[in-house]
Coordinates of C-alpha atoms in Angstrom, one line a residue:
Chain A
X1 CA 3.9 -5.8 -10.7
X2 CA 3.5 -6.8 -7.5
X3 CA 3.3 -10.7 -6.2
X4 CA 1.3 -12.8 -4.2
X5 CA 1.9 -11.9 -0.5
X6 CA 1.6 -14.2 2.2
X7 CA 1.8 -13.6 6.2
X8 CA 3.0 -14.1 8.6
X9 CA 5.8 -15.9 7.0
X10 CA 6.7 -18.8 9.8
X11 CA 4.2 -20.0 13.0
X12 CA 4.8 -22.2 15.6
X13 CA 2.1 -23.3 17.6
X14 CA 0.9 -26.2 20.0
X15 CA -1.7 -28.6 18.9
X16 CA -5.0 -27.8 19.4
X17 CA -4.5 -24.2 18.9
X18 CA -6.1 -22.3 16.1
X19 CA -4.0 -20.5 13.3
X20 CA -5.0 -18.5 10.4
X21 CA -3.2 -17.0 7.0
X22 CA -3.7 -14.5 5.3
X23 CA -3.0 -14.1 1.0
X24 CA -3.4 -11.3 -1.3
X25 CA -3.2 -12.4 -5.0
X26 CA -2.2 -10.5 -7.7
X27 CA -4.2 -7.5 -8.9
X28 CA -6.5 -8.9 -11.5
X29 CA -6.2 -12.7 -10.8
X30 CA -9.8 -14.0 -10.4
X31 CA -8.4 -17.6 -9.5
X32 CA -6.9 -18.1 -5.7
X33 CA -5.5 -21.6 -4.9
X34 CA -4.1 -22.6 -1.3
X35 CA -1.4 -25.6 -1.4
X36 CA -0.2 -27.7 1.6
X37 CA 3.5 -29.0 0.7
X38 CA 4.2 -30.9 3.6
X39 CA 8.6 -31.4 4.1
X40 CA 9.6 -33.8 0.9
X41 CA 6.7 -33.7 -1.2
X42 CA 4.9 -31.5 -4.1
X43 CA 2.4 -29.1 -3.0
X44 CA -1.3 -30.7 -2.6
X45 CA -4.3 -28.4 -3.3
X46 CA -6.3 -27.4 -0.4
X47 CA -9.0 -25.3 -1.9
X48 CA -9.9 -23.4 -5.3
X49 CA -11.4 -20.2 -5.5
X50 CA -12.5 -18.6 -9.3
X51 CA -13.6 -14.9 -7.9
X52 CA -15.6 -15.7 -4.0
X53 CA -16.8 -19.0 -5.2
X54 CA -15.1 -22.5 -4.8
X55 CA -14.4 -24.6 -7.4
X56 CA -13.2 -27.5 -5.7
X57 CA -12.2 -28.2 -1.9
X58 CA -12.3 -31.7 -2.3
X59 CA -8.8 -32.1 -0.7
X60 CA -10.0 -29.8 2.2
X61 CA -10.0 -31.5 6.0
X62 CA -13.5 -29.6 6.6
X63 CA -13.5 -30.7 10.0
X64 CA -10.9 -28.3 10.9
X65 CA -10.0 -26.5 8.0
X66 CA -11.3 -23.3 6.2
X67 CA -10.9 -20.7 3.9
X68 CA -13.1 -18.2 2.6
X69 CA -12.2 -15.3 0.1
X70 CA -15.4 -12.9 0.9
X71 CA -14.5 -9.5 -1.7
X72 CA -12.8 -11.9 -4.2
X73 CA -9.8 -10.5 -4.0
X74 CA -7.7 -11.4 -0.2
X75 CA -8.4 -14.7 1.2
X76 CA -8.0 -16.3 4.9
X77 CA -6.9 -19.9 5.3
X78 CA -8.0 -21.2 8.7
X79 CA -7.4 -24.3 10.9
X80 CA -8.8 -25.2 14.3
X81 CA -7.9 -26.8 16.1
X82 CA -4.5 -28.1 14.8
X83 CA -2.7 -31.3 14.8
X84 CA 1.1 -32.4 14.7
X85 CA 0.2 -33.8 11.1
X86 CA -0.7 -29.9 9.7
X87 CA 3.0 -29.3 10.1
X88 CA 3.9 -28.1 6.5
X89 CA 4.9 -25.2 4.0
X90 CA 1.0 -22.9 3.3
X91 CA 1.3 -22.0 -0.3
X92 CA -1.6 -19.1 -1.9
X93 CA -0.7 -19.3 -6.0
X94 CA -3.0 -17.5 -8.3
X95 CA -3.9 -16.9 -11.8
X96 CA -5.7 -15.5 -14.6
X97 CA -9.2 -16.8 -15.0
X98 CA -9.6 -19.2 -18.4
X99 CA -7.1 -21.1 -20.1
X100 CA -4.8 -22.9 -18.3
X101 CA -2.9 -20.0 -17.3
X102 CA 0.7 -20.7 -14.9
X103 CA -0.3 -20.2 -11.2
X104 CA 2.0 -17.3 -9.3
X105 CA 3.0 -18.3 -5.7
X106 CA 3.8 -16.5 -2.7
X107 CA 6.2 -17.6 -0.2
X108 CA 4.2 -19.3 1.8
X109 CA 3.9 -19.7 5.2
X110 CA 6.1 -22.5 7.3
X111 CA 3.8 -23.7 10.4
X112 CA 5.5 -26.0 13.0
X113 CA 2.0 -28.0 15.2
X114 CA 3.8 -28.7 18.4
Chain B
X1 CA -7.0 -40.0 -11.9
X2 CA -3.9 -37.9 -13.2
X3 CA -0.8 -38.3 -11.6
X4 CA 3.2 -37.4 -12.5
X5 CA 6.1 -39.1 -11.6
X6 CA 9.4 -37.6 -11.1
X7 CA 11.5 -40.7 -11.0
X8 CA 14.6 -39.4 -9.6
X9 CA 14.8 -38.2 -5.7
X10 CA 18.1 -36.0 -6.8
X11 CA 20.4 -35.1 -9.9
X12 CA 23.8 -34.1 -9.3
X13 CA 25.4 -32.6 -12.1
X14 CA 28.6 -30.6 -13.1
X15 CA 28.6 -26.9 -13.6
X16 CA 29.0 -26.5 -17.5
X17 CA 27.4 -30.1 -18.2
X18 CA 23.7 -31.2 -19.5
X19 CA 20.8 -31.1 -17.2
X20 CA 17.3 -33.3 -17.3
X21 CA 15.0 -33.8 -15.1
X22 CA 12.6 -36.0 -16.1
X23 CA 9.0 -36.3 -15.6
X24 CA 6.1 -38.8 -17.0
X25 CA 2.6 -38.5 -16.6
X26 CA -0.8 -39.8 -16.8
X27 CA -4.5 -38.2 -17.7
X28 CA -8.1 -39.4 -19.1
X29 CA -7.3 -37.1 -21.9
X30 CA -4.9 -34.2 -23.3
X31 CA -2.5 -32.7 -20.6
X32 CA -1.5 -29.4 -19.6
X33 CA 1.7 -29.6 -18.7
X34 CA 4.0 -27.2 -16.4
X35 CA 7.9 -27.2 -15.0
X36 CA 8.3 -24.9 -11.2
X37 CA 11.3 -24.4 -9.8
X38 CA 11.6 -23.8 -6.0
X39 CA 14.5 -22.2 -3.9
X40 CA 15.1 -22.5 -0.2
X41 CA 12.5 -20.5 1.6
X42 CA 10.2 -19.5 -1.3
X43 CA 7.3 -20.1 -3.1
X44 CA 7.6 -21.9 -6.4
X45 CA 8.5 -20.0 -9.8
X46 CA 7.0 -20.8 -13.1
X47 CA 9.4 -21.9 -15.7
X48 CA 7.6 -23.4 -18.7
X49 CA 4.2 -24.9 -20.0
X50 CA 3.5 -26.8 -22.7
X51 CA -0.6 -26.5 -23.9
X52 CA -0.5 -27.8 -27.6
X53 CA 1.5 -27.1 -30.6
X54 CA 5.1 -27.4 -30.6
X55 CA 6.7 -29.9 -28.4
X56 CA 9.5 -28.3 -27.2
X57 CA 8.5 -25.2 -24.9
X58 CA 11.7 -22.8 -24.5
X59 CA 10.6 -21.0 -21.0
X60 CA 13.1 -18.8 -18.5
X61 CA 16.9 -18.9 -17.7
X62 CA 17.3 -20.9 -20.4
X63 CA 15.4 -24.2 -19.6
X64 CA 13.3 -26.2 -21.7
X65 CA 11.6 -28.9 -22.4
X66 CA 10.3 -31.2 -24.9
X67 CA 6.9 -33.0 -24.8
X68 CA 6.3 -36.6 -25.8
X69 CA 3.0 -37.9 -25.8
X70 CA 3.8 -41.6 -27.0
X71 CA 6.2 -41.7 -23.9
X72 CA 3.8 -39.6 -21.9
X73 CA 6.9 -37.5 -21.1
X74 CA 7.7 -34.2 -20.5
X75 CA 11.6 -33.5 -19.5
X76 CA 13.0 -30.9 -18.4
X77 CA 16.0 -30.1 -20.1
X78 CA 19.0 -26.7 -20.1
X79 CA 22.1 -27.3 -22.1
X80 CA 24.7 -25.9 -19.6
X81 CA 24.3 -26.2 -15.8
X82 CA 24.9 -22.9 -13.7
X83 CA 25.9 -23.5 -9.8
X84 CA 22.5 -21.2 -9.7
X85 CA 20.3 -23.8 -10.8
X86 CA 20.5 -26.0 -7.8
X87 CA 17.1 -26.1 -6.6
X88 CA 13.5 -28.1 -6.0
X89 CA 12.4 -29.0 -9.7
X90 CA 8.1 -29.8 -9.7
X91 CA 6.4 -31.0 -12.6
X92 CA 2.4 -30.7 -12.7
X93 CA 0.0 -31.7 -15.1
X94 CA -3.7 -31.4 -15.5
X95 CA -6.6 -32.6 -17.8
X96 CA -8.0 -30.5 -20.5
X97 CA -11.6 -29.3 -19.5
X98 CA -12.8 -26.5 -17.9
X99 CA -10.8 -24.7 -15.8
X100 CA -13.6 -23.7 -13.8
X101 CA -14.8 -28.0 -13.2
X102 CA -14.1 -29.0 -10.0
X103 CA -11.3 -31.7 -10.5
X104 CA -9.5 -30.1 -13.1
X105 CA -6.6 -29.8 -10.3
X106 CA -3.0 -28.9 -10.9
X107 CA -1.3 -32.2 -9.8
X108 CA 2.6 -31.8 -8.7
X109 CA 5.2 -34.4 -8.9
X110 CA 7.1 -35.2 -5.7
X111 CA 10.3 -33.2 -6.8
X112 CA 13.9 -33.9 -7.6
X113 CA 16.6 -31.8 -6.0
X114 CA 19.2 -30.6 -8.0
X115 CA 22.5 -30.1 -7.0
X116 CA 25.2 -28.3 -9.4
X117 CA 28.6 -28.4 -8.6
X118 CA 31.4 -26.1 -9.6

Protein backbone atom coordinates (compact mmCIF):
# COMPACT_ATOMS: atom_id res chain seq x y z
CA UNK A 1 0.00 0.00 0.00
CA UNK A 2 1.12 2.99 -0.96
CA UNK A 3 1.73 6.22 1.51
CA UNK A 4 1.01 9.69 1.71
CA UNK A 5 3.17 11.60 -0.86
CA UNK A 6 4.29 14.94 -0.49
CA UNK A 7 6.28 17.36 -2.98
CA UNK A 8 8.49 18.91 -3.58
CA UNK A 9 10.32 17.68 -0.55
CA UNK A 10 12.49 20.94 0.52
CA UNK A 11 11.84 24.91 -0.77
CA UNK A 12 13.64 27.83 -0.18
CA UNK A 13 12.25 30.93 -0.99
CA UNK A 14 12.43 34.84 -0.13
CA UNK A 15 9.68 36.49 1.73
CA UNK A 16 6.94 37.72 0.03
CA UNK A 17 7.01 35.06 -2.55
CA UNK A 18 4.20 32.56 -3.00
CA UNK A 19 4.74 28.72 -2.45
CA UNK A 20 2.40 25.90 -2.80
CA UNK A 21 2.34 21.90 -1.78
CA UNK A 22 0.99 19.42 -3.11
CA UNK A 23 -0.41 15.87 -0.97
CA UNK A 24 -1.84 12.79 -2.17
CA UNK A 25 -3.43 10.70 0.73
CA UNK A 26 -3.81 7.26 0.87
CA UNK A 27 -6.26 5.51 -1.47
CA UNK A 28 -9.47 5.39 0.45
CA UNK A 29 -8.72 7.87 3.27
CA UNK A 30 -11.67 10.35 3.23
CA UNK A 31 -9.90 12.60 6.05
CA UNK A 32 -6.80 14.97 4.87
CA UNK A 33 -4.98 16.96 7.57
CA UNK A 34 -2.09 19.55 6.89
CA UNK A 35 0.43 20.14 10.05
CA UNK A 36 2.94 22.98 10.44
CA UNK A 37 5.81 21.66 12.88
CA UNK A 38 7.89 24.57 13.09
CA UNK A 39 12.04 23.39 14.30
CA UNK A 40 11.45 22.11 18.13
CA UNK A 41 7.91 21.70 18.52
CA UNK A 42 4.94 19.10 17.77
CA UNK A 43 3.19 19.51 14.63
CA UNK A 44 0.06 22.15 14.83
CA UNK A 45 -2.95 21.50 12.62
CA UNK A 46 -3.42 23.82 9.81
CA UNK A 47 -6.59 22.62 8.20
CA UNK A 48 -9.07 19.46 8.25
CA UNK A 49 -10.53 18.09 5.32
CA UNK A 50 -13.41 14.97 5.80
CA UNK A 51 -13.83 14.22 1.79
CA UNK A 52 -13.73 18.27 -0.15
CA UNK A 53 -15.29 19.79 2.92
CA UNK A 54 -13.44 21.39 5.95
CA UNK A 55 -13.97 20.45 9.25
CA UNK A 56 -11.97 22.90 11.03
CA UNK A 57 -9.27 25.61 9.83
CA UNK A 58 -9.44 27.38 12.84
CA UNK A 59 -5.58 27.41 13.20
CA UNK A 60 -5.38 28.57 9.45
CA UNK A 61 -3.60 32.27 8.86
CA UNK A 62 -6.46 32.95 6.17
CA UNK A 63 -4.84 36.07 5.33
CA UNK A 64 -2.21 34.27 3.52
CA UNK A 65 -2.79 30.79 3.83
CA UNK A 66 -4.96 28.19 1.79
CA UNK A 67 -5.70 24.93 0.96
CA UNK A 68 -8.38 23.43 -0.95
CA UNK A 69 -8.92 19.58 -1.78
CA UNK A 70 -11.43 20.10 -4.98
CA UNK A 71 -11.98 15.90 -6.08
CA UNK A 72 -11.52 14.81 -2.46
CA UNK A 73 -8.81 12.98 -2.95
CA UNK A 74 -5.21 15.36 -3.68
CA UNK A 75 -4.97 18.55 -1.89
CA UNK A 76 -2.89 21.91 -2.46
CA UNK A 77 -1.55 23.85 0.51
CA UNK A 78 -0.92 27.40 -0.43
CA UNK A 79 0.77 30.61 1.09
CA UNK A 80 1.08 34.06 -0.32
CA UNK A 81 2.83 35.87 0.30
CA UNK A 82 5.30 34.42 2.85
CA UNK A 83 6.99 35.52 5.84
CA UNK A 84 10.34 34.47 7.73
CA UNK A 85 7.92 33.14 10.54
CA UNK A 86 6.33 30.26 7.93
CA UNK A 87 9.76 28.73 8.05
CA UNK A 88 8.86 25.09 9.24
CA UNK A 89 8.44 21.26 8.43
CA UNK A 90 4.56 20.97 5.95
CA UNK A 91 3.18 17.79 7.15
CA UNK A 92 -0.32 16.08 4.93
CA UNK A 93 -1.42 12.95 7.47
CA UNK A 94 -4.55 11.20 6.60
CA UNK A 95 -7.03 8.68 7.79
CA UNK A 96 -9.94 6.61 7.72
CA UNK A 97 -13.15 8.51 8.09
CA UNK A 98 -14.99 7.59 11.79
CA UNK A 99 -13.56 6.47 14.77
CA UNK A 100 -10.62 7.91 15.91
CA UNK A 101 -8.51 6.20 13.42
CA UNK A 102 -4.25 6.85 13.67
CA UNK A 103 -3.38 9.59 11.03
CA UNK A 104 -0.59 8.40 8.22
CA UNK A 105 1.97 11.11 7.36
CA UNK A 106 3.99 11.91 4.49
CA UNK A 107 7.37 13.34 4.69
CA UNK A 108 6.53 16.54 4.54
CA UNK A 109 7.86 19.34 3.02
CA UNK A 110 10.98 21.62 4.76
CA UNK A 111 10.38 25.43 3.57
CA UNK A 112 13.21 27.93 4.48
CA UNK A 113 11.13 31.99 4.10
CA UNK A 114 14.32 33.92 3.42
CA UNK B 1 -8.91 23.19 25.92
CA UNK B 2 -6.88 19.82 25.65
CA UNK B 3 -3.34 19.89 25.90
CA UNK B 4 -0.27 17.11 26.58
CA UNK B 5 2.73 17.66 28.26
CA UNK B 6 5.91 15.85 27.54
CA UNK B 7 7.92 16.89 30.51
CA UNK B 8 11.23 15.79 29.45
CA UNK B 9 13.16 17.86 26.44
CA UNK B 10 15.56 14.48 26.04
CA UNK B 11 16.07 10.79 27.49
CA UNK B 12 19.27 9.34 27.22
CA UNK B 13 19.33 5.84 27.82
CA UNK B 14 21.64 2.68 27.42
CA UNK B 15 21.29 0.21 24.71
CA UNK B 16 19.78 -3.00 26.54
CA UNK B 17 18.18 -0.76 29.42
CA UNK B 18 14.35 0.47 30.12
CA UNK B 19 12.84 3.17 28.14
CA UNK B 20 9.84 5.72 29.18
CA UNK B 21 8.82 8.54 27.88
CA UNK B 22 6.32 10.04 29.59
CA UNK B 23 3.33 12.01 28.76
CA UNK B 24 0.22 13.64 30.80
CA UNK B 25 -2.68 15.14 29.44
CA UNK B 26 -5.68 17.06 29.81
CA UNK B 27 -9.47 16.94 28.11
CA UNK B 28 -13.23 18.11 29.01
CA UNK B 29 -13.91 14.50 28.75
CA UNK B 30 -12.59 10.87 27.75
CA UNK B 31 -9.27 10.94 25.66
CA UNK B 32 -8.04 9.42 22.60
CA UNK B 33 -4.72 8.85 23.09
CA UNK B 34 -1.75 8.19 20.51
CA UNK B 35 2.37 7.66 20.68
CA UNK B 36 4.35 8.85 16.93
CA UNK B 37 7.64 8.35 16.48
CA UNK B 38 9.68 10.62 14.13
CA UNK B 39 13.14 10.08 12.34
CA UNK B 40 15.37 12.57 10.82
CA UNK B 41 13.87 13.82 7.67
CA UNK B 42 10.43 12.03 7.76
CA UNK B 43 7.10 12.25 8.58
CA UNK B 44 5.83 10.86 11.84
CA UNK B 45 4.97 6.98 12.28
CA UNK B 46 2.24 5.71 14.27
CA UNK B 47 3.13 3.48 17.15
CA UNK B 48 0.24 2.89 19.49
CA UNK B 49 -3.32 4.23 20.57
CA UNK B 50 -5.16 3.73 23.37
CA UNK B 51 -9.32 4.27 22.79
CA UNK B 52 -10.95 2.39 25.80
CA UNK B 53 -10.56 -1.00 27.31
CA UNK B 54 -7.35 -2.25 28.33
CA UNK B 55 -4.82 0.16 29.68
CA UNK B 56 -1.92 -1.08 28.39
CA UNK B 57 -1.76 -0.79 24.44
CA UNK B 58 1.14 -3.16 23.05
CA UNK B 59 1.76 -1.25 19.45
CA UNK B 60 4.96 -1.77 16.94
CA UNK B 61 8.74 -2.62 17.51
CA UNK B 62 7.87 -3.55 20.68
CA UNK B 63 6.68 -0.40 22.45
CA UNK B 64 3.97 0.12 24.76
CA UNK B 65 2.24 1.91 26.90
CA UNK B 66 0.00 1.88 29.75
CA UNK B 67 -2.82 4.41 30.34
CA UNK B 68 -3.76 5.98 33.66
CA UNK B 69 -6.66 8.06 33.96
CA UNK B 70 -6.30 9.01 37.77
CA UNK B 71 -2.75 10.39 36.81
CA UNK B 72 -4.06 11.51 33.48
CA UNK B 73 -1.01 9.65 32.09
CA UNK B 74 -0.11 7.86 29.25
CA UNK B 75 3.75 6.62 29.05
CA UNK B 76 5.35 5.29 26.72
CA UNK B 77 7.23 2.49 27.67
CA UNK B 78 9.77 -0.73 25.69
CA UNK B 79 11.63 -3.02 27.89
CA UNK B 80 14.97 -3.11 26.14
CA UNK B 81 16.44 -0.03 24.21
CA UNK B 82 17.82 -0.70 20.63
CA UNK B 83 20.51 2.03 19.25
CA UNK B 84 17.53 2.14 16.56
CA UNK B 85 15.19 3.75 18.74
CA UNK B 86 16.83 7.05 19.00
CA UNK B 87 14.39 9.33 17.58
CA UNK B 88 11.54 12.30 18.07
CA UNK B 89 8.82 10.65 20.47
CA UNK B 90 5.07 12.83 20.08
CA UNK B 91 2.25 12.17 22.16
CA UNK B 92 -1.31 13.51 21.06
CA UNK B 93 -4.53 13.38 22.54
CA UNK B 94 -7.97 14.28 21.60
CA UNK B 95 -11.58 14.52 23.07
CA UNK B 96 -14.15 11.98 22.43
CA UNK B 97 -16.90 13.45 20.11
CA UNK B 98 -17.34 13.46 16.69
CA UNK B 99 -14.64 13.11 14.52
CA UNK B 100 -16.27 15.08 12.01
CA UNK B 101 -16.84 18.44 14.94
CA UNK B 102 -14.70 21.01 14.33
CA UNK B 103 -12.40 21.11 17.43
CA UNK B 104 -12.07 17.63 17.87
CA UNK B 105 -8.24 18.30 16.90
CA UNK B 106 -5.31 15.95 17.32
CA UNK B 107 -3.20 17.92 19.89
CA UNK B 108 0.71 16.92 19.87
CA UNK B 109 3.07 17.19 22.71
CA UNK B 110 6.31 19.20 22.12
CA UNK B 111 8.46 15.97 21.86
CA UNK B 112 11.36 14.42 23.72
CA UNK B 113 14.41 13.21 21.87
CA UNK B 114 15.67 10.07 22.53
CA UNK B 115 19.12 9.19 22.42
CA UNK B 116 20.30 5.38 22.83
CA UNK B 117 23.62 4.62 23.30
CA UNK B 118 25.61 1.45 22.62
Amino acid sequence: EAGVAQSPRYKIIEKRQSVAFWCNPISGHATLYWYQQILGQGPKLLIQFQNNGVVDDSQLPKDRFSAERLKGVDSTLKIQPAKLEDSAVYLCASSLEGLPYEQYFGPGTRLTVT
Amino acid sequence: AQSVAQPEDQVNVAEGNPLTVKCTYSVSGNPYLFWYVQYPNRGLQFLLKYITGDNLVKGSYGFEAEFNKSQTSFHLKKPSALVSDSALYFCAVRDWGPIKAAGNKLTFGGGTRVLVKP
